[in-house]
Coordinates of C-alpha atoms in Angstrom, one line a residue:
M11 CA -0.3 -0.3 0.3
K12 CA 1.1 3.1 -0.8
K13 CA 2.7 5.3 2.0
S14 CA 0.7 8.6 2.9
L15 CA 2.5 11.7 2.9
T16 CA 3.2 14.1 5.5
R17 CA 3.1 17.6 4.1
L18 CA 3.9 21.0 6.0
V19 CA 2.9 24.0 4.3
I20 CA 4.3 27.6 5.8
D21 CA 2.9 30.9 4.6
S22 CA 4.1 34.4 6.4
A23 CA 3.7 36.5 3.7
T24 CA 0.7 38.1 4.5
K25 CA -1.0 39.4 8.2
H26 CA -2.2 36.1 8.3
L27 CA 0.6 33.4 9.5
Y28 CA -0.3 30.1 8.3
V29 CA 1.3 26.7 9.5
A30 CA -0.5 23.2 8.6
L31 CA 0.1 19.6 8.7
Y32 CA -1.3 17.7 5.9
N33 CA -1.7 13.8 5.8
D34 CA -1.9 13.6 1.7
F35 CA -4.9 16.3 0.9
D36 CA -6.4 15.9 4.6
C37 CA -5.5 19.2 7.0
V38 CA -4.6 17.0 10.6
S39 CA -4.1 20.7 12.5
A40 CA -3.3 24.1 11.5
Y41 CA -2.4 27.1 12.9
Y42 CA -4.0 30.9 10.9
E43 CA -3.7 33.8 13.0
A44 CA -3.5 37.5 11.9
G45 CA -0.6 38.4 13.7
K46 CA 1.1 42.0 15.0
N47 CA 3.8 42.2 12.9
N48 CA 5.3 39.1 14.9
H49 CA 5.4 36.4 12.3
S50 CA 9.2 36.0 13.2
V51 CA 8.3 34.8 17.0
M52 CA 5.4 33.0 16.5
I53 CA 6.4 30.8 13.1
M54 CA 8.7 28.2 14.9
P55 CA 6.9 27.8 17.9
E56 CA 3.7 26.7 16.1
I57 CA 5.5 24.6 14.3
E58 CA 7.1 22.6 16.8
R59 CA 3.5 22.9 18.6
L60 CA 2.2 21.2 15.2
L61 CA 4.9 18.3 15.1
G62 CA 4.6 17.7 18.6
D63 CA 1.0 17.6 19.0
N64 CA 0.8 14.8 16.2
N65 CA 3.8 13.3 17.5
L66 CA 6.1 14.1 14.8
K67 CA 9.2 15.4 14.2
V68 CA 10.7 17.8 11.0
K69 CA 12.8 14.2 10.0
D70 CA 9.5 12.8 9.4
L71 CA 7.9 15.0 6.7
D72 CA 7.7 14.1 3.4
E73 CA 7.4 17.5 1.7
I74 CA 7.2 20.8 2.6
Y75 CA 5.2 23.5 0.5
I76 CA 6.1 27.5 0.7
G77 CA 4.3 30.6 0.3
V78 CA 7.0 32.8 -1.4
G79 CA 4.5 35.9 -1.8
P80 CA 4.3 38.5 -2.9
G81 CA 4.2 39.8 0.4
S82 CA 5.5 41.4 3.4
Y83 CA 9.4 41.7 3.3
T84 CA 10.3 40.0 6.7
G85 CA 7.6 37.6 6.8
L86 CA 8.8 36.3 3.4
R87 CA 12.1 35.6 4.2
V88 CA 11.4 34.1 7.7
G89 CA 9.1 31.3 6.3
V90 CA 11.9 31.5 3.6
V91 CA 14.3 30.7 5.5
I92 CA 12.7 27.6 7.8
A93 CA 11.8 26.0 4.5
K94 CA 15.3 26.0 3.2
M95 CA 16.7 25.1 6.5
F96 CA 14.2 22.3 7.5
G97 CA 14.8 20.8 3.5
W98 CA 18.7 21.1 3.5
N99 CA 19.2 19.6 7.0
N100 CA 16.7 16.8 6.2
N101 CA 17.2 16.1 2.6
I102 CA 12.8 16.5 2.1
P103 CA 11.6 17.9 -0.7
V104 CA 10.5 21.7 -1.0
F105 CA 7.8 23.0 -3.5
T106 CA 6.8 26.6 -3.7
V107 CA 3.7 28.2 -3.9
S108 CA 2.2 31.7 -4.8
S109 CA 0.7 33.2 -1.7
L110 CA -1.7 34.6 -3.5
A111 CA -2.4 31.5 -5.1
M112 CA -3.0 30.4 -1.3
M113 CA -5.3 32.8 -0.9
A114 CA -7.3 32.4 -3.5
S115 CA -7.3 28.5 -2.5
S116 CA -9.4 29.6 0.1
S117 CA -12.7 30.9 -1.4
D118 CA -15.9 28.2 -1.7
E119 CA -17.1 29.7 -5.2
N120 CA -16.6 29.3 -8.8
G121 CA -15.4 31.8 -10.7
L122 CA -13.1 34.3 -11.2
L123 CA -11.5 35.8 -8.4
L124 CA -9.5 39.1 -8.1
V125 CA -6.7 38.3 -4.7
E126 CA -5.6 41.1 -3.1
I127 CA -2.1 42.3 -0.6
D128 CA -2.0 45.7 -0.1
A129 CA 1.2 46.9 -0.6
R130 CA 0.7 50.7 0.2
R131 CA 1.1 53.9 -1.5
G132 CA -1.8 53.1 -3.8
N133 CA -0.9 49.7 -4.7
S134 CA -1.4 45.8 -4.3
F135 CA 0.0 42.6 -5.1
L136 CA -2.3 41.1 -7.1
G137 CA -4.0 38.0 -9.1
L138 CA -6.4 37.2 -11.4
Y139 CA -8.0 33.6 -10.9
N140 CA -10.5 31.1 -11.8
I141 CA -11.9 28.0 -9.9
E142 CA -14.3 25.7 -11.5
N143 CA -15.1 22.5 -9.4
G144 CA -12.1 23.0 -7.4
Y145 CA -9.6 23.4 -10.1
M146 CA -7.8 26.6 -10.2
T147 CA -6.1 28.6 -12.9
L148 CA -4.1 31.8 -13.1
K149 CA -5.5 34.1 -15.5
E150 CA -3.2 36.7 -15.8
D151 CA 0.4 37.4 -14.6
E152 CA 0.5 38.4 -10.9
Q153 CA 1.5 41.7 -10.5
L154 CA 2.5 45.3 -8.5
T155 CA -0.2 47.7 -9.2
N156 CA -3.0 50.0 -8.9
L157 CA -5.9 48.0 -7.5
E158 CA -8.5 50.2 -9.1
E159 CA -7.2 50.1 -12.1
F160 CA -6.7 46.7 -12.3
K161 CA -10.3 46.3 -12.0
A162 CA -11.7 48.5 -14.6
G163 CA -9.8 46.1 -17.0
I164 CA -11.5 43.2 -15.9
K165 CA -14.3 42.1 -17.9
G166 CA -17.4 39.6 -16.0
E167 CA -17.7 39.1 -13.0
F168 CA -15.6 38.8 -10.4
K169 CA -14.8 38.5 -6.7
V170 CA -12.4 40.5 -4.3
V171 CA -10.5 38.3 -2.0
S172 CA -8.0 39.8 0.4
E173 CA -7.7 36.8 3.6
G174 CA -9.0 33.4 3.7
K175 CA -7.1 29.8 5.2
P176 CA -5.8 28.1 2.3
D177 CA -7.1 24.7 0.7
M178 CA -3.9 22.8 0.0
K179 CA -5.8 20.1 -1.9
K180 CA -7.1 22.8 -4.2
I181 CA -3.5 23.9 -4.5
I182 CA -1.9 20.2 -5.2
Q183 CA -4.7 19.3 -8.1
S184 CA -4.2 22.0 -10.0
K185 CA -0.6 21.7 -10.0
M186 CA 0.0 25.5 -8.2
F187 CA 3.1 25.2 -7.3
G188 CA 6.7 24.0 -8.6
H189 CA 9.6 22.2 -7.3
V190 CA 12.7 23.5 -5.3
K191 CA 16.0 21.8 -7.6
D192 CA 18.2 24.1 -6.1
I193 CA 17.6 24.9 -2.0
H194 CA 20.2 27.0 -1.8
G195 CA 18.9 29.3 -4.9
L196 CA 15.1 29.5 -3.4
N197 CA 14.1 32.8 -2.9
P198 CA 11.2 35.2 -2.3
N199 CA 9.0 36.7 -4.9
Y200 CA 9.2 39.9 -3.6
L201 CA 7.8 41.4 -7.1
R202 CA 9.4 44.4 -6.4
I203 CA 12.9 45.8 -5.1
T204 CA 13.5 46.6 -1.7
E205 CA 13.6 49.8 -0.4
A206 CA 17.7 49.2 0.0
E207 CA 18.4 48.0 -3.3
H208 CA 15.8 51.4 -5.1
N209 CA 18.6 53.5 -2.6
L210 CA 21.3 51.7 -4.4
S211 CA 20.5 52.3 -7.6
K212 CA 20.5 55.8 -7.2

C-alpha cells in the first residue's frame, strides 16, 4: 500500500500566519491567525506545536510547501529561511506556492477571483484566478499595480479575496506549485525591489 504523505505548509507573506500539517490532502492541524508584525516570533513555536501535537519530528515530513509571496519582506524571509533549513538539513523535497494562489484557494465559490494584498502607496499585489469545481487556473500574471485600475480592466463578474485559510488540496490538484531543485537558490518573490536596492540604484 502506498504510504500517505506528511506535508508541512508554511505561508508568512501576509498579515495572517499560516502553518499546517497535511496527511495527503487532509488537513490534520493548522494555525491561521492575524499577526501583529510578529510572524518571526510565532512561526517556529507554532510549527513545533503542530509537530509535537502529532508526535512528529521534522525528519518525519515527506514534503514542505512554502508560500513565496508576494507580500511582506520580513514575513517572506522568515518562512523561506525555515523551509530551506528544514529541506536542506533533512533532505525533504520543498515546493513553492504563490501566496496569492494560497489565498485564492480559500474560496468556496466558482468563477473569477481577484486576490489582493495591500502593498501601500495606492498599490496592491494582485492575482486574477479562476476556480471551477475545485480546479484553479491563473488568468493573468501576478503583478504589483493600482487596484482600481486593474479592476476596471477585468471583463465579467469577479469576487475580491483579501484573506482566507488556504486549501492545499486545490493547490496540489491544480498543480499550482513548483519543485525546488536548488534549495540554496530558493528566494522569495517580492514583485518589487527592496528599499535598499532602490537606494543603491540611485
